[in-house]
Amino acid sequence: GQNIDQPTEMTATEGAIVQINCTYQTSGFNGLFWYQQHAGEAPTFLSYNVLDGLEEKGRFSSFLSRSKGYSYLLLKELQMKDSASYLCAPMDSNYQLIWGAGTKLIIKP
Amino acid sequence: DAEITQSPRHKITETGRQVTLACHQTWNHNNMFWYRQDLGHGLRLIHYSYGVQDTNKGEVSDGYSVSRSNTEDLPLTLESAASSQTSVYFCASSGDFQETQYFGPGTRLLVL
């Protein structure tokens, strides 16, 4: 079956760095998306990886290893506004996004 | 600016009633999706469409239907609302199969 595994909740300090891991099993693979979702709001797109390696976009970076079925989202210089849920969503062979329950990130001053 | 909107944003209805949730996008995207999101679950796909007159069932389609008569709109109908359909509903669209899905603001539905 298809499965996504992310930590349920993480806590970090303002100004620090945090890494949110995601492991996945899908039927086929057409890339992996990361979304951010603030409480009560819609998911918003953060990053897309289809090849192995690191993609950097400002304070956020995303890494993919297809052979290991593994990705992580790295957030640097954490700000209070980064408190949100982070959703890992690989795309399967039918171009469907497979969604995990997400990781709730709590930022403390 | 192009956008995706949903209406109503909040809805309270009674068990057994028919309810329609609207989704409208001005991106001119071919692909449109309906998801529901419940506490403790990831987003679950209800129905999706890859173009006008095309509709497909997702993993949780029972009790829901959609129709796609134009590019911009994909209304979601709950034929006979049940308390188990209390949820937050998100509509999304994308230009092509591997492209990013962009989400509407969501509709909070309460079925009493």
GROMACS .gro file of C-alpha atoms in nm, chain A residues 1 4 10 17 23-24 36-37 41-46 49 51 60 63 65 78 101 103-104:
model
   23
    1GLY     CA    1   0.000   0.000   0.000
    4ILE     CA    2   0.360   0.846   0.444
   10MET     CA    3   0.799   1.911   1.667
   17ILE     CA    4   1.711   2.539   1.248
   23THR     CA    5   0.951   0.867   0.456
   24TYR     CA    6   0.716   0.734   0.194
   36GLN     CA    7   0.272   2.462   0.465
   37GLN     CA    8  -0.065   2.491   0.636
   41GLU     CA    9  -0.611   2.801   0.645
   42ALA     CA   10  -0.549   2.624   0.316
   43PRO     CA   11  -0.224   2.443   0.233
   44THR     CA   12   0.024   2.657   0.041
   45PHE     CA   13   0.300   2.524  -0.182
   46LEU     CA   14   0.658   2.531  -0.053
   49ASN     CA   15   1.160   1.769  -0.573
   51LEU     CA   16   1.542   1.443  -0.867
   60PHE     CA   17   1.356   2.675   0.326
   63PHE     CA   18   1.597   1.720   0.008
   65SER     CA   19   1.648   1.051  -0.189
   78LEU     CA   20   1.300   3.016   1.239
  101ALA     CA   21  -0.126   1.380   0.838
  103THR     CA   22   0.393   1.764   1.114
  104LYS     CA   23   0.278   2.037   1.348
   0.00000   0.00000   0.00000
